[in-house]
Short mmCIF file of C-alpha atoms in Angstrom, two decimals:
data_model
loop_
_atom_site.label_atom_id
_atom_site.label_comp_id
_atom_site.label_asym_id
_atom_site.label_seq_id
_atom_site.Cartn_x
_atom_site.Cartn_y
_atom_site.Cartn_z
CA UNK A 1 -33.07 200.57 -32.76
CA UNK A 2 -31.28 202.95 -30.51
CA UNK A 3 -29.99 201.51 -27.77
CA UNK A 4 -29.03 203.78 -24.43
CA UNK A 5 -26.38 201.67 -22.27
CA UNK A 6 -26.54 203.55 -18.73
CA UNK A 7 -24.02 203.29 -16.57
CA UNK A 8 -22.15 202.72 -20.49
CA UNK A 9 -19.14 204.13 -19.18
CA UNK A 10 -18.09 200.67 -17.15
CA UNK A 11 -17.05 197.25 -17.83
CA UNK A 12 -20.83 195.57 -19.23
CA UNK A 13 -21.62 198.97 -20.93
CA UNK A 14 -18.65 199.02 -22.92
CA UNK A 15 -18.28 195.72 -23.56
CA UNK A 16 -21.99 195.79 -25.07
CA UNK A 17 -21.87 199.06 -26.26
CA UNK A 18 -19.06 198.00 -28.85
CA UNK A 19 -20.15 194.81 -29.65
CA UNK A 20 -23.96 196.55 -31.01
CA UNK A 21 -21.66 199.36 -33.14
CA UNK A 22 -19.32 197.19 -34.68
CA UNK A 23 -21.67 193.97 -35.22
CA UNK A 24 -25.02 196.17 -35.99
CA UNK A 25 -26.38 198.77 -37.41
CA UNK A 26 -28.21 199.95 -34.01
CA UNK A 27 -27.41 203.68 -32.72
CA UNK A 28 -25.87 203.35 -29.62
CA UNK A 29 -25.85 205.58 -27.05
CA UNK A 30 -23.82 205.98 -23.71
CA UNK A 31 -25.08 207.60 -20.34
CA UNK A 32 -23.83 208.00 -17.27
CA UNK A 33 -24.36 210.34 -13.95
CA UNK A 34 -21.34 212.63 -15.51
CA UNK A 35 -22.43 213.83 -19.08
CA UNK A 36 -18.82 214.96 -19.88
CA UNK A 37 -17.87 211.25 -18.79
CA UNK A 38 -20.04 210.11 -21.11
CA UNK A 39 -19.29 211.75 -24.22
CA UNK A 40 -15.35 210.74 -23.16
CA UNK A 41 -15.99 207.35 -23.01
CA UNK A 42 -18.33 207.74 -26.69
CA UNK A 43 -15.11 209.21 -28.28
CA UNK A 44 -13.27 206.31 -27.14
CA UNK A 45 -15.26 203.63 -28.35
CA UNK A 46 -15.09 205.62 -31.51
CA UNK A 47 -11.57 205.49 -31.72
CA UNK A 48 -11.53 201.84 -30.38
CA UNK A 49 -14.01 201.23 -34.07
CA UNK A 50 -11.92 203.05 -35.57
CA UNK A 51 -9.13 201.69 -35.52
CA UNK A 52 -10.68 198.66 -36.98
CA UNK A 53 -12.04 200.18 -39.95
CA UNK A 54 -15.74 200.72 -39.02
CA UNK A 55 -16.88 204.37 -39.13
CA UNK A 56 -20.00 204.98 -35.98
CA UNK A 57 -21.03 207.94 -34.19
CA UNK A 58 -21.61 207.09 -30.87
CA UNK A 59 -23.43 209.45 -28.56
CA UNK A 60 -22.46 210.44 -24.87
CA UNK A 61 -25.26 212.45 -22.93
CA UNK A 62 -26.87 212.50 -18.74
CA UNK A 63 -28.36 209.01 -17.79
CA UNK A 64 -31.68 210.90 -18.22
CA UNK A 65 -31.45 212.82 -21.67
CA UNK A 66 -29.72 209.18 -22.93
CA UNK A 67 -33.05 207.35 -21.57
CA UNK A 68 -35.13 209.92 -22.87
CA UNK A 69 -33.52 209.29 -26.82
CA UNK A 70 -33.92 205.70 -26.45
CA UNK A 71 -35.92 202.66 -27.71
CA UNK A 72 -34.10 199.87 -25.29
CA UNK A 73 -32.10 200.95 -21.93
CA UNK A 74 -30.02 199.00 -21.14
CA UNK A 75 -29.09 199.40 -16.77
CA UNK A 76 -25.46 198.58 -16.80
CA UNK A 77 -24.46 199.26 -13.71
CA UNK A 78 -24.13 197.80 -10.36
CA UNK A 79 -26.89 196.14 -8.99
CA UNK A 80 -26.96 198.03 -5.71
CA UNK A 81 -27.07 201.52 -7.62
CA UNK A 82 -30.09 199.97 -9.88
CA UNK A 83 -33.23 201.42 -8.12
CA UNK A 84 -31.82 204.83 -7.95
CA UNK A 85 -30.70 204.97 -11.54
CA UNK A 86 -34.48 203.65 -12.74
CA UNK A 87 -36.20 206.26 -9.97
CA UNK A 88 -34.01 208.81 -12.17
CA UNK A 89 -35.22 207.99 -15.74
CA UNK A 90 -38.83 207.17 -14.70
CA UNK A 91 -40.10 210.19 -15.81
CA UNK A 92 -38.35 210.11 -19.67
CA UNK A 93 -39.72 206.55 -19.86
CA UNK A 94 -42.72 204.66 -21.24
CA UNK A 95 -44.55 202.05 -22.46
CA UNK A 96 -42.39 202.17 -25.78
CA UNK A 97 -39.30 201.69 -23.81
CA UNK A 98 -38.02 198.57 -22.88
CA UNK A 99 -35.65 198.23 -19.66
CA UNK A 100 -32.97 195.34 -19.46
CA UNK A 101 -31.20 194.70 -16.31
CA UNK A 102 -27.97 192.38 -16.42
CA UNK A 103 -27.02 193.45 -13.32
CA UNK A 104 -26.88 190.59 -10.31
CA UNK A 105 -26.59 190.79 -6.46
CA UNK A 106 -23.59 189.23 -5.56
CA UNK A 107 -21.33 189.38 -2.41
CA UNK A 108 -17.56 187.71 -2.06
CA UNK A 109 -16.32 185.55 0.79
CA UNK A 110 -13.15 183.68 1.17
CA UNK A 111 -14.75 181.08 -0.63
CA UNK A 112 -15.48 183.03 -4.04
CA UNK A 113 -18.80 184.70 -5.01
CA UNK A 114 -22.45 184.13 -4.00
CA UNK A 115 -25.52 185.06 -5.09
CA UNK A 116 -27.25 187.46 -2.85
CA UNK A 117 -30.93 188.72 -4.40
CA UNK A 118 -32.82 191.78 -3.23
CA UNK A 119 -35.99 190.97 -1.09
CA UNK A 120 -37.87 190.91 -3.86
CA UNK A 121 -36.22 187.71 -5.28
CA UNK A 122 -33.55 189.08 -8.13
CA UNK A 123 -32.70 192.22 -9.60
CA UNK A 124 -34.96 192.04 -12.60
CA UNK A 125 -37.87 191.52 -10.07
CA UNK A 126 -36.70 194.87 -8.22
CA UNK A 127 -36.41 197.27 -11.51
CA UNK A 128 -39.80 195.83 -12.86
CA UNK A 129 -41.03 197.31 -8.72
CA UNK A 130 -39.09 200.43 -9.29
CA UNK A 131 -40.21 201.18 -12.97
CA UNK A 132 -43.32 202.78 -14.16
CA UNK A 133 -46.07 200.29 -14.59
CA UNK A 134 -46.25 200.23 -18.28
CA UNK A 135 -42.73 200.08 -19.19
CA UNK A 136 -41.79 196.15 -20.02
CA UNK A 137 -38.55 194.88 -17.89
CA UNK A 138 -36.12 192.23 -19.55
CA UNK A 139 -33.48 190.64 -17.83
CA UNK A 140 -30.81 189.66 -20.31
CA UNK A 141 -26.89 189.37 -20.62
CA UNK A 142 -25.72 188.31 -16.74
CA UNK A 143 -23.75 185.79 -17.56
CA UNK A 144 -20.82 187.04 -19.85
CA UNK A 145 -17.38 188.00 -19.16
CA UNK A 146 -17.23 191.82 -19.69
CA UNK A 147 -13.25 191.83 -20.28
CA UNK A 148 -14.14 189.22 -22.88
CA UNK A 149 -17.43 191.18 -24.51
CA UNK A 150 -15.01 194.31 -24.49
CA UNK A 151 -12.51 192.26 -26.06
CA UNK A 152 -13.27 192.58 -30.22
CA UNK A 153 -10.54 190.23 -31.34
CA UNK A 154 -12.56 187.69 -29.04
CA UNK A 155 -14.69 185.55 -31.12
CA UNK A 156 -18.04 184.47 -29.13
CA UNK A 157 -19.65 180.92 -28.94
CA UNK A 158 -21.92 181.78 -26.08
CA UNK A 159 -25.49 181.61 -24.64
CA UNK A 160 -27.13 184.59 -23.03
CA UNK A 161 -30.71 184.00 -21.16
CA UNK A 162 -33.36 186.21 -21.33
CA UNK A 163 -36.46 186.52 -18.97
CA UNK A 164 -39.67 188.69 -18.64
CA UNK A 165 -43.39 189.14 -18.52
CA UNK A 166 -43.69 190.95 -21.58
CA UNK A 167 -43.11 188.46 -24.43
CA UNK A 168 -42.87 190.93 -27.09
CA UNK A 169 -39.89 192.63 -25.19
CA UNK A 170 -38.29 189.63 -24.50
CA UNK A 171 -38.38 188.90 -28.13
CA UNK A 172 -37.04 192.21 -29.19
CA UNK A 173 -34.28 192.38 -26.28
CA UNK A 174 -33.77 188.55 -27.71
CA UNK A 175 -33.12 189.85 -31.24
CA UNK A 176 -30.87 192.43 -29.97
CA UNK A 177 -28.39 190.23 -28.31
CA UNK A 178 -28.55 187.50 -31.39
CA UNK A 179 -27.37 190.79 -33.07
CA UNK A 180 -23.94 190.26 -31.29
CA UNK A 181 -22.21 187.98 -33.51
CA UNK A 182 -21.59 184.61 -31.99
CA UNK A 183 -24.33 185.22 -29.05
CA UNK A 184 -27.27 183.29 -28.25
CA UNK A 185 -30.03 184.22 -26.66
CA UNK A 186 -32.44 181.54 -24.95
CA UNK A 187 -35.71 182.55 -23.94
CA UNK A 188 -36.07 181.77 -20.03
CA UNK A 189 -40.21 182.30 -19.38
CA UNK A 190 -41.27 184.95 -16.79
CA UNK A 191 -39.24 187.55 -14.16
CA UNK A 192 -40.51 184.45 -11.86
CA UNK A 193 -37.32 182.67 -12.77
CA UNK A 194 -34.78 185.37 -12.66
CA UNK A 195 -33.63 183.54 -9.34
CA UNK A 196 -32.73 180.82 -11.53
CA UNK A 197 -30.98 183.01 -14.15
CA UNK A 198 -29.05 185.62 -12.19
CA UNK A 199 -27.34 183.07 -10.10
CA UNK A 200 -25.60 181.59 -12.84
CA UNK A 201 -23.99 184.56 -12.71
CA UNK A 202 -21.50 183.75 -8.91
CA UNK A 203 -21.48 179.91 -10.54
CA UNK A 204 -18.97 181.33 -13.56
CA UNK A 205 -17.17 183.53 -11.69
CA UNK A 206 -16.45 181.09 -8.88
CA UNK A 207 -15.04 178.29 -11.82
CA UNK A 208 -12.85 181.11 -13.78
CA UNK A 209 -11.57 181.87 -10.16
CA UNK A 210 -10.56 178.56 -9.28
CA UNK A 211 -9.46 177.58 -13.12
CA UNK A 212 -6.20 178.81 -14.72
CA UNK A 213 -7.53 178.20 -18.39
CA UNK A 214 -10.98 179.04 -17.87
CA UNK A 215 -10.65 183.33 -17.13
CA UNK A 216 -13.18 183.61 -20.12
CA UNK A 217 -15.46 180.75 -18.91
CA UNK A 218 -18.96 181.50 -20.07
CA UNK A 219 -22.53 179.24 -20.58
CA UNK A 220 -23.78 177.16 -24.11
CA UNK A 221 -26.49 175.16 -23.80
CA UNK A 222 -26.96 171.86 -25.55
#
């Protein structure tokens, strides 16, 4: 598959972006607003394989022309800048493309983190609104610790939850992230329960906040 991580240049997209290129065989490519950005931060994760013996081309190009080259997009970037960045690709992107959204809406208090949805519910719910009507949405990957994706020498024992409409997407973006060595991915049902899924999401943050050992605190399921 090749995989386009927008927004690939920040924490989720690189975290992702090396775990597909040195677990899988998938062509990964990074976009951003900034092409030349882009092919920096491709060069880097290179370098960053590299140096561990595994030999991957990775791709830097526009947000548009890396949509445009993909088979999954991946919208890795904040979930405030989401619409616009979906409004941007819509016209590169069809039914034979399959958007996934970890971003969540989130806002900090003294207190810690909170989950703060869009009007329409959860993120997921607003990029299936903003994207063309054919083209599946997945929501996948909110819950993980991006220092600790990024991190190769970190081994995973975690749980990601997937939800959407489509059930053939959700399978595929499902296969992708059981791709990841040491990730799980749950099926979740329907962008109904998004809600449900995203605000996990303010939950972890709030306990590796408030726990000295627990920085890397992620979800398994039993």
């Amino acid at each position: 598959m090749r995989i386009a991580l927008l927004g690939g240049t920040g924490d989720i997209g690189e975290g992702l972006a090396l775990r597909w290129a040195y677990d899988t065989d998938h062509d990964v490519i990074i976009g951003s607003r900034d092409p030349e950005k882009a092919r920096a931060k491709a060069e880097e994760y290179e370098t960053e394989l590299d140096s561990r013996g595994v030999e991957r081309t990775v791709n830097g190009f526009d947000n548009e022309m890396a949509a445009d080259r993909a088979d999954v997009v991946v919208l890795a970037v904040p979930a405030y800048h989401i619409g616009d960045v979906v409004e941007s690709v819509s016209d590169v992107i069809d039914e034979d493309t399959v958007l996934v959204s970890p971003a969540v809406g989130m806002q900090r208090d003294d207190e810690g983190m909170h989950y703060n949805p869009p009007g329409v519910g959860s993120v997921t719910a607003l990029v299936q609104q903003k994207a063309p009507e054919d083209v599946p949405v997945v929501g996948a990957f909110h819950n993980l610790a991006a220092d600790r994706l990024a991190n190769l020498d970190v081994e995973f024992d975690l749980d990601t939850l997937v939800v959407g409409d489509d059930s053939d997407a959700r399978e595929l973006v499902a296969d992708l992230a059981g791709d990841i060595e040491g990730l799980r991915a749950l099926e979740a049902g329907g962008v109904a329960n998004a809600p449900e899924v995203e605000s996990i999401t303010p939950l972890v943050i709030n306990i590796a906040m408030n726990n000295a050992d627990m920085h890397d605190v992620g979800v398994r399921f039993f």
